[in-house]
Coordinates of C-alpha atoms and ligand atoms in Angstrom, one line a residue:
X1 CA -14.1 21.1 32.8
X2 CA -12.6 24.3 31.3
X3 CA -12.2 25.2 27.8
X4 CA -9.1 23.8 27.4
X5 CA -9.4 21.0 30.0
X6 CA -9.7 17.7 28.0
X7 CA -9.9 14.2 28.6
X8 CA -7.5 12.6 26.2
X9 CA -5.2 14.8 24.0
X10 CA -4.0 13.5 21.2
X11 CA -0.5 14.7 19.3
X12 CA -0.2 13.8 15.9
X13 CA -3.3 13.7 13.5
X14 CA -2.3 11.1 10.8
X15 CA -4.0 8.0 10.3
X16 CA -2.7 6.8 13.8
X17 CA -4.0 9.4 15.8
X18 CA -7.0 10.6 13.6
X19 CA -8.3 6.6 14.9
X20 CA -7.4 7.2 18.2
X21 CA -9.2 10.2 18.3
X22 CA -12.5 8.6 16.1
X23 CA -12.9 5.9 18.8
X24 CA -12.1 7.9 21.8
X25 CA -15.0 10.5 20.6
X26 CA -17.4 7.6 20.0
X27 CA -16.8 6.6 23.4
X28 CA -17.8 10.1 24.4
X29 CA -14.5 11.4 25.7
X30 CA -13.3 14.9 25.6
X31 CA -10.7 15.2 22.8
X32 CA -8.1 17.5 21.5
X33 CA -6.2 16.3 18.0
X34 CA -2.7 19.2 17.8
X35 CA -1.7 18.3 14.2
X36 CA 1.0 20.1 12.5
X37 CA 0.4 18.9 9.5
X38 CA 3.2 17.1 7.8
X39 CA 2.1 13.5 7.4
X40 CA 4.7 11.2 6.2
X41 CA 3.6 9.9 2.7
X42 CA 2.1 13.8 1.5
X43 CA 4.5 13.3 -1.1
X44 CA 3.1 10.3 -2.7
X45 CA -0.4 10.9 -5.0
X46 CA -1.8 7.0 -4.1
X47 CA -2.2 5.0 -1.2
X48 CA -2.0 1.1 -1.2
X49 CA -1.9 -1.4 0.7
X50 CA -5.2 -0.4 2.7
X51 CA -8.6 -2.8 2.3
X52 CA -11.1 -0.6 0.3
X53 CA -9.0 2.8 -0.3
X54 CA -6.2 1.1 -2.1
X55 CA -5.1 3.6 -4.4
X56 CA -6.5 6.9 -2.2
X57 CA -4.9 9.7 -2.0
X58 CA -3.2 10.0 1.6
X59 CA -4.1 13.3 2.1
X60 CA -8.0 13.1 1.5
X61 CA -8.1 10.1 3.6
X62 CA -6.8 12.4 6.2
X63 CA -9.1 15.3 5.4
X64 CA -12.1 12.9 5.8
X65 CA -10.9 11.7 8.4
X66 CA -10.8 14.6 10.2
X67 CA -14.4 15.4 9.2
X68 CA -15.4 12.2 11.1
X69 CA -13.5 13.0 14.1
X70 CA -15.2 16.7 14.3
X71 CA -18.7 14.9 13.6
X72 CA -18.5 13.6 17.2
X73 CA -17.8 16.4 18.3
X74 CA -13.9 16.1 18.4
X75 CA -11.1 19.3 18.3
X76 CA -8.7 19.8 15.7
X77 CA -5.8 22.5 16.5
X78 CA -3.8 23.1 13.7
X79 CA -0.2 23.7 15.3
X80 CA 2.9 22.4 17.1
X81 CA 3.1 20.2 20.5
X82 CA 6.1 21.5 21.8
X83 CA 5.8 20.2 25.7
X84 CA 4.4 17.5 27.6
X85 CA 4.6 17.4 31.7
X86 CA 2.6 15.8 34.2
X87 CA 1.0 12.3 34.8
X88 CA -1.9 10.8 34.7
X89 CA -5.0 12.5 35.6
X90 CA -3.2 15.9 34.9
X91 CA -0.8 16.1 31.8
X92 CA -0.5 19.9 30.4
X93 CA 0.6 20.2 26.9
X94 CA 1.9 23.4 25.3
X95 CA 1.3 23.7 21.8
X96 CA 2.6 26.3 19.3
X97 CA 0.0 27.5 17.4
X98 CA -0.2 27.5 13.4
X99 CA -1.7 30.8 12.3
X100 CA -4.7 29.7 11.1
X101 CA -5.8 28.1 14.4
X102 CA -5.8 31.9 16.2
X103 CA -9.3 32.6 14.1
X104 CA -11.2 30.6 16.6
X105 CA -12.3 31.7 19.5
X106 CA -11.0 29.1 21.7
X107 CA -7.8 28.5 19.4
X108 CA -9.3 25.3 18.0
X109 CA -10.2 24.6 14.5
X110 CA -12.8 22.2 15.3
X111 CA -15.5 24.4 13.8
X112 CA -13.9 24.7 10.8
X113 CA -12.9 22.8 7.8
X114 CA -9.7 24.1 7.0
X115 CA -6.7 21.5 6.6
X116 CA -3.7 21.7 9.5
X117 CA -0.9 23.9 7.7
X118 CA 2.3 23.2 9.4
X119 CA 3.2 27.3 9.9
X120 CA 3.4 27.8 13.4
X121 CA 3.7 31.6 13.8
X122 CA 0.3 32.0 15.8
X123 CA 1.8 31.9 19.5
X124 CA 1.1 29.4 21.9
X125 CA -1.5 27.9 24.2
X126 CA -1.2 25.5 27.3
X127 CA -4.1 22.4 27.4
X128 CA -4.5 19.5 30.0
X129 CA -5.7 16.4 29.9
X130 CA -6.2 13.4 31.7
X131 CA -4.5 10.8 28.8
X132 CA -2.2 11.4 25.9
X133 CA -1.7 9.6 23.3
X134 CA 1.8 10.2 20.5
X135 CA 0.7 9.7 17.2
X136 CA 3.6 12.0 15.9
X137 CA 5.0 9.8 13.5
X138 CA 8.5 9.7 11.8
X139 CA 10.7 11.6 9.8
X140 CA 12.7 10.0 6.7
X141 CA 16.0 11.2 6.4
X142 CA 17.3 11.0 2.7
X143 CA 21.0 10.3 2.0
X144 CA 22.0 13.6 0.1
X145 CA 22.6 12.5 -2.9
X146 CA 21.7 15.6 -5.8
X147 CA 17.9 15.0 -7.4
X148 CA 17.1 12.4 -4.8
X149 CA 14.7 14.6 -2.6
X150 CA 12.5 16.2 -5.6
X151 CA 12.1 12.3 -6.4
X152 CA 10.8 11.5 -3.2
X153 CA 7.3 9.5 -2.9
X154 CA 7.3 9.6 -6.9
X155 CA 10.4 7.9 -8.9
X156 CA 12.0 7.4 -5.4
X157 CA 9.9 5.1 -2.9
X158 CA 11.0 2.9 0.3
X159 CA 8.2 0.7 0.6
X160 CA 7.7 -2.4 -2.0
X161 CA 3.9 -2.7 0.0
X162 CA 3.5 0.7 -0.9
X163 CA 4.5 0.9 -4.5
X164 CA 5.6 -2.6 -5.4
X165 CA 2.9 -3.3 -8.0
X166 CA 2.8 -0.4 -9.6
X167 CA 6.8 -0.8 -10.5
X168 CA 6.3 -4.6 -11.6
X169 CA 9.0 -5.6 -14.3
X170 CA 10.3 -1.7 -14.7
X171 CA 14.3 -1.5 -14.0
X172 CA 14.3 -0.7 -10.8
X173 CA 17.3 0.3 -8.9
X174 CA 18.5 0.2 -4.9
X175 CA 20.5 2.1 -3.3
X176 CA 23.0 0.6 -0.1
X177 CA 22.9 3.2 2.3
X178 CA 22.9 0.3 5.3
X179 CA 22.3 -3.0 6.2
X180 CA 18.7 -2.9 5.9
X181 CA 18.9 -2.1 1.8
X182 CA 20.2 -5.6 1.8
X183 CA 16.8 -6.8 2.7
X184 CA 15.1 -3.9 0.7
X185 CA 17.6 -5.5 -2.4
X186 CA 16.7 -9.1 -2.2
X187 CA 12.8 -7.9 -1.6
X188 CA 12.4 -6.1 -4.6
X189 CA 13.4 -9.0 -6.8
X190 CA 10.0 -10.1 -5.8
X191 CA 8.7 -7.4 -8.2
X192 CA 10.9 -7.6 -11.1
X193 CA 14.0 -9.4 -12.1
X194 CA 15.5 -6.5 -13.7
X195 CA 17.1 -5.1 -10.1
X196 CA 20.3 -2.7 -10.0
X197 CA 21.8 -2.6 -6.5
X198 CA 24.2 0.5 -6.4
X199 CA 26.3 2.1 -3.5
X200 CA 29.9 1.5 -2.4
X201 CA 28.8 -0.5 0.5
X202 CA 28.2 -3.3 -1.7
X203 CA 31.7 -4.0 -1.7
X204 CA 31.3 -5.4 1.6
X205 CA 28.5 -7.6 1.0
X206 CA 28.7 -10.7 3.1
X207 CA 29.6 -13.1 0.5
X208 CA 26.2 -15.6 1.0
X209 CA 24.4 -13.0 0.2
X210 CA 26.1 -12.1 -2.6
X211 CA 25.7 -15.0 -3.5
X212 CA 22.0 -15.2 -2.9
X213 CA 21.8 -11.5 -5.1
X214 CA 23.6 -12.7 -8.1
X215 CA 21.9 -16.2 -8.1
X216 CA 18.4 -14.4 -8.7
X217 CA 20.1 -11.8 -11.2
X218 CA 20.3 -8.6 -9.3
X219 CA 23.0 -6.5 -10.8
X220 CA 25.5 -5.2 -8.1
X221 CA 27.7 -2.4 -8.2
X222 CA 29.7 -1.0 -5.8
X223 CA 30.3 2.4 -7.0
X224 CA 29.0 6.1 -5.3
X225 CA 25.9 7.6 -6.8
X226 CA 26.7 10.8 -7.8
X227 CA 23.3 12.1 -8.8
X228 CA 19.6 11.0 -9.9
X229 CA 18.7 11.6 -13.4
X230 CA 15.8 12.7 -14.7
X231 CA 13.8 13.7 -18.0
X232 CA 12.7 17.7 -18.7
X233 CA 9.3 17.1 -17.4
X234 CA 11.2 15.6 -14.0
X235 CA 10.6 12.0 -14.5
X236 CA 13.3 9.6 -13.4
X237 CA 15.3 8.2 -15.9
X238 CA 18.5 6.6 -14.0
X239 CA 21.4 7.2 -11.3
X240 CA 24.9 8.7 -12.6
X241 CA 27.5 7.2 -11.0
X242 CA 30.9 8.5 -9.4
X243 CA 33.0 6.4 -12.4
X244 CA 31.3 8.4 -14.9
X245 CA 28.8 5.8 -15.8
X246 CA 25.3 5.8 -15.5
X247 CA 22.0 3.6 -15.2
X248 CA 18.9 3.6 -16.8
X249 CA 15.9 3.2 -14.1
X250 CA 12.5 3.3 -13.9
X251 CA 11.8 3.7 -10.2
X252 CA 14.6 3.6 -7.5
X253 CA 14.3 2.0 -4.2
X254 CA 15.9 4.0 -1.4
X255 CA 16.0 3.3 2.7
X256 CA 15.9 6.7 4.6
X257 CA 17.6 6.7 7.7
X258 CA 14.2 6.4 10.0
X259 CA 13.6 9.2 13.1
X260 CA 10.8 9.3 15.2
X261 CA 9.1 12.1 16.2
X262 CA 9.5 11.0 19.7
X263 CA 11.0 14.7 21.4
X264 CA 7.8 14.6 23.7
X265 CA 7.6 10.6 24.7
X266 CA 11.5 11.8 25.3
X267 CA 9.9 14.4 28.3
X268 CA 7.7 12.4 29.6
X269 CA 10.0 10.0 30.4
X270 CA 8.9 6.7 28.1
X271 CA 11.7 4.1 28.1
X272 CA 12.9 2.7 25.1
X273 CA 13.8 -0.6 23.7
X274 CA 16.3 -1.4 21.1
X275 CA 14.6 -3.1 17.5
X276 CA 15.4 -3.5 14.0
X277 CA 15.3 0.6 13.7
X278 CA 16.7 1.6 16.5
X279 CA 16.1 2.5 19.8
X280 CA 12.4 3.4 19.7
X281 CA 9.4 3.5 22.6
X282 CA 8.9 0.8 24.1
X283 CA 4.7 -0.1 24.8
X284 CA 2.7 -2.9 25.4
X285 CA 0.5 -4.1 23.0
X286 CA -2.1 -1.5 23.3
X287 CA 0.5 1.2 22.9
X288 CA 0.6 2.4 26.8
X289 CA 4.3 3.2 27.3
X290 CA 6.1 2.8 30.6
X291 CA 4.3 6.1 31.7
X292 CA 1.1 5.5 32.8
X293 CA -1.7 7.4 31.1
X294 CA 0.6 7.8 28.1
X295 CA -0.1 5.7 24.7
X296 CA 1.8 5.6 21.6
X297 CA 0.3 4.7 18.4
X298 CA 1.4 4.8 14.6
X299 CA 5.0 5.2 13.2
X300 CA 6.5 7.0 16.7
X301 CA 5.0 3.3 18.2
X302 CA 6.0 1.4 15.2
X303 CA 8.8 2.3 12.6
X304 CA 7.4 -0.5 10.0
X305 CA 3.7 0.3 10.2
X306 CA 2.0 1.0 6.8
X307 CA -0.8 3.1 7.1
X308 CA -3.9 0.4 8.2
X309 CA -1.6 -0.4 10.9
X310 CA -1.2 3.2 12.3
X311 CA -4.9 3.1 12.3
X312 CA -5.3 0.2 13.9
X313 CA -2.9 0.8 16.5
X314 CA -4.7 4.1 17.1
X315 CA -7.9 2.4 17.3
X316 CA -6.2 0.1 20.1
X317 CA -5.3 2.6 22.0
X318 CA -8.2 4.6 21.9
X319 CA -9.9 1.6 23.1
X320 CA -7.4 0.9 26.0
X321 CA -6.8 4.0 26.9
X322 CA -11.2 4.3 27.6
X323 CA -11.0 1.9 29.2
X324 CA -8.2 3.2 31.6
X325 CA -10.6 6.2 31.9
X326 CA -13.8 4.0 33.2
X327 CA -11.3 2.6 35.3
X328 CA -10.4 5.3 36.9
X329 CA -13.9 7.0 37.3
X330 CA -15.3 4.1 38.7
X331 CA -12.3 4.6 41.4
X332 CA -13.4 8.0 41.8
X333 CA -17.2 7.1 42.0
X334 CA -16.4 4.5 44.7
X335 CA -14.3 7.1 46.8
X336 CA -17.0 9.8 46.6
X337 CA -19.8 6.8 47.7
X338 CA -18.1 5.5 50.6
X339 CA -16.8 9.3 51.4
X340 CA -20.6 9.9 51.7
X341 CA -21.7 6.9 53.3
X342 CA -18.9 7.6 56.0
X343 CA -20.8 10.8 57.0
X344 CA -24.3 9.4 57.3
Ligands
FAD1 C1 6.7 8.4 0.2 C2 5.9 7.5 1.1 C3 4.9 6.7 0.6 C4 4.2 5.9 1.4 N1 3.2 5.1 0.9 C5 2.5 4.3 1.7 C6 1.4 3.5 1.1 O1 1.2 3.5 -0.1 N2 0.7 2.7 1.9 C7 1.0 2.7 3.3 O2 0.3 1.9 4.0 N3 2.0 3.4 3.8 C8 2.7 4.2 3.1 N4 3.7 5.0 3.6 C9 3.9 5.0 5.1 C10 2.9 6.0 5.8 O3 3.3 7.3 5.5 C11 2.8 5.7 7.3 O4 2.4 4.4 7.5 C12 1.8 6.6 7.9 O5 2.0 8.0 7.6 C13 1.9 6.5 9.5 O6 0.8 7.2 10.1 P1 1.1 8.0 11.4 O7 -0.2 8.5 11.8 O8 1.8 7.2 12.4 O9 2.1 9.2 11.1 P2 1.9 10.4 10.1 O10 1.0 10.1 9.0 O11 3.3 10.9 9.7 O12 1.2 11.5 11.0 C14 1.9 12.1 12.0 C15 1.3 13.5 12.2 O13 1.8 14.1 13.4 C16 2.2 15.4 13.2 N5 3.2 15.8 14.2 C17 4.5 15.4 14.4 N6 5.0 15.9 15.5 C18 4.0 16.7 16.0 C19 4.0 17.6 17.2 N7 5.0 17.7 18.0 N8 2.8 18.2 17.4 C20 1.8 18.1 16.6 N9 1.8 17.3 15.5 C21 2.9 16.6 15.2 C22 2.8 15.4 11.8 O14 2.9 16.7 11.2 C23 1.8 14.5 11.1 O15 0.7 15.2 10.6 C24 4.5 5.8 2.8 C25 5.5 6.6 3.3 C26 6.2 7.4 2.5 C27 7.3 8.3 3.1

């Protein structure tokens, strides 16, 4: 194999792929991680929901992560997938490199401990490989509503899993920005019964679960939120409304209009299939798309996976995809015995 001639390579290095990539170099395959650094949750401080690193910090799981990966022996490029072609046995990905990766030699960070940036302003390199795997996650689009975004992953939060406990009996607020914050609205009772749900699209509410709302005390109020409010050090403190009003809030639930990182499963040619999200990749339960030799794993697999899932579903397809690869040497190892065989 050539330098830049792998056996699996592996877009995305979050928890998803960062697995992937742990089990595939444990299983002694070849294996390039092109990360460009921008996992989902950087803007939370804690982690939960995750057996034994409950309350980590996302980005140092990442970072020792990373270190495991490179102790077998695995790559890490800090930079940009930007293309995918090809099919199995020969995929060539072209990746746009982030500046620090151009100090190496071979444009791979795997000797060193640096973190992936996100710049990408360090050219570009082409690398094939026999497998891929998608581990590029999601992107969570905010409604633009002024203060929201600097609250993000600290007074403002999607996930009760993730942050739940830790807003227990606070005044927590919810804002309708589509039918799923009707779930998110009647979940977060669960955590305190001191629930605000805000947003002119509770006018429409069906009226059962109105009914459902008001009969466990959640406050409705179907008027615009004009801004989030918050204290001089930056802490929330409530919503302002469009009538001029506002409301006092601890923590403020908020469902982002989910978009999956999917531009290259798009290339390929992986179908989709139409869930609760969205039209998002369709796989089997490995992860292996409807392109054979390509996996998805994590959030771009899986808009509702927390972090253990990502991991595991990396893990999966790690495993899977070896497999795959034994498969198909053994293939190759027949051919070559019966090609020498025939000439004896
Ligand atoms: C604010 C917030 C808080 C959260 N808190 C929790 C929590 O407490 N517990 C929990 O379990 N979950 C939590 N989550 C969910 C968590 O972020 C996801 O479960 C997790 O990030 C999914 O892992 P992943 O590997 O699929 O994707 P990611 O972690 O997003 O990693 C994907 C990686 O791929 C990279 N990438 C994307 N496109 C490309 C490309 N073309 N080329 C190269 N690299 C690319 C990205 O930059 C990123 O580094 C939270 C989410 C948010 C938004």
């Amino acid at each position: 194999m050539n330098e830049n001639t792998y056996d699996v390579i592996i877009v995305g290095g979050g928890a998803a792929g960062l697995n992937a990539a742990l089990v595939l170099t444990r299983a002694r395959r070849r294996v390039l991680v092109v990360d460009a650094g921008a996992p989902r949750n950087r803007f939370a401080a804690h982690m939960h929901g995750f057996l034994t690193r409950d309350g980590f910090s996302p980005l140092e799981l990442l970072e020792l992560g990373r270190a495991e990966v490179r102790g077998y022996l695995g790559e890490i490029l800090a930079g940009r997938a930007v293309s995918a072609t090809g099919e199995a046995g020969g995929f060539e990905v072209t990746v746009e490199l982030a500046e620090a990766a151009t100090a190496g030699t071979s444009g791979t960070t795997g000797g060193t401990s640096g973190a992936t940036s996100g710049g990408t302003s360090g050219g570009t390199a082409t690398f094939t490989a026999r497998r891929l795997v998608i581990a590029s996650g999601l992107r969570d689009e905010l409604p633009t509503i002024p203060g929201l975004a600097e609250q993000w992953g600290t007074g403002a939060v999607a996930c009760p899993y993730c942050d739940g406990w830790e807003a227990r009996d606070l005044r927590l607020g919810v804002i309708a920005t589509g039918p799923m914050s009707i779930h998110q609205a009647t979940l977060i009772r669960q955590w305190s019964a001191d629930v605000t749900f805000v947003g002119p699209l509770t006018d429409d509410l069906d009226p059962a679960v109105r009914e459902g709302l008001e009969a466990r005390g959640v406050r409705i109020l179907a008027t615009d939120v004009s801004s989030i409010l918050s204290d001089a050090d930056g802490t929330l403190t409530g919503v302002a409304l469009a009538d001029g009003t506002t409301v006092d809030l601890d923590r403020l639930f908020v469902g982002p209009r989910l978009l999956a990182n999917d531009e290259l499963l798009r290339q390929l040619g992986a179908e989709t299939a139409e869930g609760p999200m969205g039209a998002w990749t369709a796989s089997d339960f490995t992860g292996l798309t409807s392109v054979p030799g390509v996996w998805v794993a994590g959030n771009s697999g899986n808009a509702g996976a927390l972090v253990v899932v990502a991991a595991g579903m990396g893990a999966m397809a790690g495993a899977a995809l070896n497999a795959d690869l034994v498969a198909a040497d053994t293939r190759e190892a027949v051919e070559a015995a019966r090609a020498v065989a025939s000439t004896e």
